[in-house]
Amino acid sequence: DIVMTQSPDSLAVSLGERATINCKSSQSILYRPNNVNYLAWYQQRPGQPPELLISEASTRKSGVPDRFNGSGSGTDFSLTISSLRAEDVAVYFCQQCRFTPYTFGQGTKLEIK
Amino acid sequence: QVLLQESGPGRVKPSETLSLTCAVSGGSISSHYWHWIRQPPGKGLEWIGDVYYSGRSNTNPSLQGRVTISPDTSKNQFSLRLISVTAADTAVYYCARQVDHDPFDIWGRGTMVIVSS
């Protein structure tokens, strides 16, 4: 199985500041024939199901604010929130959908400092 | 707008079978892939498996053959069956949709299942 490891486990950032969450996969999730990294980011607010933010490592889902940006390739990926807002408090998960069993990172809890 | 709704008993006894259903509205299950994912209280997400409307399915080997996922096109829903449950199977169970190789773009609200005698 591909192991997805996020860092840090928790993060406290001031409103308006930048937050960066990292995700590393135990093997490459780049599909070379189409040059697509099958890496997704989800946001999970308390008591809610996860919501898809980003697919293919860097493509925002329609309606997701442009302060959310994904980057990376191969085995190393990042999610950056450029200017933190109160409604961004949540747990964030990365997921690889390149190989089954699909696997998730352990989650990063983002709080306001 | 496609909506997913999980249903099933909230409590199952150890060694018994957990059965859940995911009803799909606003769209047909006769396309795309349909998944089950679970989340133990306070923990992360675990992919359980998926099914295509034809009945072809994949399940997580970590569940050691205890899982069956089936479509019911006549009712536009799909189901999860997990046998020989233990306390470790206590979790919120989510159903979700996947289009091609994309990630899970639509999720149900989840249903909590507690394994306890």
PDB file of N, CA and C in Angstrom, chain A residues 6 23 40-44 50 79 91-95 104-108, chain B residues 39 43-45:
ATOM      1  N   GLN A   6       1.548  13.179   6.263  1.00  0.00           N
ATOM      2  CA  GLN A   6       1.376  14.637   6.290  1.00  0.00           C
ATOM      3  C   GLN A   6       2.213  15.250   7.390  1.00  0.00           C
ATOM      4  N   CYS A  23       2.549  16.884   2.259  1.00  0.00           N
ATOM      5  CA  CYS A  23       2.088  15.501   2.119  1.00  0.00           C
ATOM      6  C   CYS A  23       3.129  14.748   1.287  1.00  0.00           C
ATOM      7  N   ALA A  40      -5.145  14.330  -4.168  1.00  0.00           N
ATOM      8  CA  ALA A  40      -6.266  15.209  -3.827  1.00  0.00           C
ATOM      9  C   ALA A  40      -6.099  15.749  -2.411  1.00  0.00           C
ATOM     10  N   TRP A  41      -6.706  16.903  -2.185  1.00  0.00           N
ATOM     11  CA  TRP A  41      -6.785  17.503  -0.856  1.00  0.00           C
ATOM     12  C   TRP A  41      -8.254  17.684  -0.477  1.00  0.00           C
ATOM     13  N   TYR A  42      -8.541  17.344   0.786  1.00  0.00           N
ATOM     14  CA  TYR A  42      -9.891  17.494   1.318  1.00  0.00           C
ATOM     15  C   TYR A  42      -9.845  18.359   2.583  1.00  0.00           C
ATOM     16  N   GLN A  43     -10.940  19.034   2.829  1.00  0.00           N
ATOM     17  CA  GLN A  43     -11.136  19.802   4.055  1.00  0.00           C
ATOM     18  C   GLN A  43     -12.280  19.146   4.831  1.00  0.00           C
ATOM     19  N   GLN A  44     -12.078  18.921   6.126  1.00  0.00           N
ATOM     20  CA  GLN A  44     -13.142  18.353   6.942  1.00  0.00           C
ATOM     21  C   GLN A  44     -13.385  19.231   8.167  1.00  0.00           C
ATOM     22  N   PRO A  50     -15.746  14.970   4.677  1.00  0.00           N
ATOM     23  CA  PRO A  50     -14.696  15.678   3.927  1.00  0.00           C
ATOM     24  C   PRO A  50     -15.285  16.320   2.674  1.00  0.00           C
ATOM     25  N   LEU A  79      -0.209  21.850   0.267  1.00  0.00           N
ATOM     26  CA  LEU A  79      -1.422  22.664   0.204  1.00  0.00           C
ATOM     27  C   LEU A  79      -1.105  23.963   0.939  1.00  0.00           C
ATOM     28  N   VAL A  91      -9.733  20.079   9.628  1.00  0.00           N
ATOM     29  CA  VAL A  91      -8.679  19.103   9.413  1.00  0.00           C
ATOM     30  C   VAL A  91      -8.548  18.891   7.907  1.00  0.00           C
ATOM     31  N   TYR A  92      -7.318  18.866   7.431  1.00  0.00           N
ATOM     32  CA  TYR A  92      -7.048  18.714   6.006  1.00  0.00           C
ATOM     33  C   TYR A  92      -6.370  17.360   5.763  1.00  0.00           C
ATOM     34  N   PHE A  93      -6.856  16.661   4.742  1.00  0.00           N
ATOM     35  CA  PHE A  93      -6.329  15.351   4.383  1.00  0.00           C
ATOM     36  C   PHE A  93      -5.844  15.365   2.937  1.00  0.00           C
ATOM     37  N   CYS A  94      -4.721  14.700   2.688  1.00  0.00           N
ATOM     38  CA  CYS A  94      -4.346  14.397   1.316  1.00  0.00           C
ATOM     39  C   CYS A  94      -4.728  12.945   1.025  1.00  0.00           C
ATOM     40  N   GLN A  95      -4.871  12.631  -0.236  1.00  0.00           N
ATOM     41  CA  GLN A  95      -5.257  11.285  -0.652  1.00  0.00           C
ATOM     42  C   GLN A  95      -4.641  10.980  -2.008  1.00  0.00           C
ATOM     43  N   PHE A 104      -5.121   7.691   2.493  1.00  0.00           N
ATOM     44  CA  PHE A 104      -5.169   9.074   2.947  1.00  0.00           C
ATOM     45  C   PHE A 104      -3.998   9.358   3.898  1.00  0.00           C
ATOM     46  N   GLY A 105      -3.614  10.624   3.961  1.00  0.00           N
ATOM     47  CA  GLY A 105      -2.733  11.052   5.031  1.00  0.00           C
ATOM     48  C   GLY A 105      -3.488  11.032   6.350  1.00  0.00           C
ATOM     49  N   GLN A 106      -2.745  11.175   7.432  1.00  0.00           N
ATOM     50  CA  GLN A 106      -3.344  11.080   8.765  1.00  0.00           C
ATOM     51  C   GLN A 106      -4.127  12.327   9.148  1.00  0.00           C
ATOM     52  N   GLY A 107      -3.982  13.387   8.374  1.00  0.00           N
ATOM     53  CA  GLY A 107      -4.708  14.618   8.652  1.00  0.00           C
ATOM     54  C   GLY A 107      -3.850  15.657   9.344  1.00  0.00           C
ATOM     55  N   THR A 108      -4.115  16.919   9.038  1.00  0.00           N
ATOM     56  CA  THR A 108      -3.468  18.056   9.695  1.00  0.00           C
ATOM     57  C   THR A 108      -4.555  18.964  10.235  1.00  0.00           C
TER      58      THR A 108
ATOM     59  N   GLN B  39     -14.301   6.296   9.143  1.00  0.00           N
ATOM     60  CA  GLN B  39     -13.474   7.155   9.981  1.00  0.00           C
ATOM     61  C   GLN B  39     -13.774   6.835  11.442  1.00  0.00           C
ATOM     62  N   LYS B  43     -10.189   9.870  14.449  1.00  0.00           N
ATOM     63  CA  LYS B  43      -9.076   9.347  13.665  1.00  0.00           C
ATOM     64  C   LYS B  43      -9.194   9.719  12.182  1.00  0.00           C
ATOM     65  N   GLY B  44      -8.344   9.109  11.380  1.00  0.00           N
ATOM     66  CA  GLY B  44      -8.292   9.426   9.960  1.00  0.00           C
ATOM     67  C   GLY B  44      -9.245   8.583   9.123  1.00  0.00           C
ATOM     68  N   LEU B  45      -9.070   8.698   7.825  1.00  0.00           N
ATOM     69  CA  LEU B  45      -9.974   8.085   6.856  1.00  0.00           C
ATOM     70  C   LEU B  45      -9.383   6.786   6.307  1.00  0.00           C
TER      71      LEU B  45
END
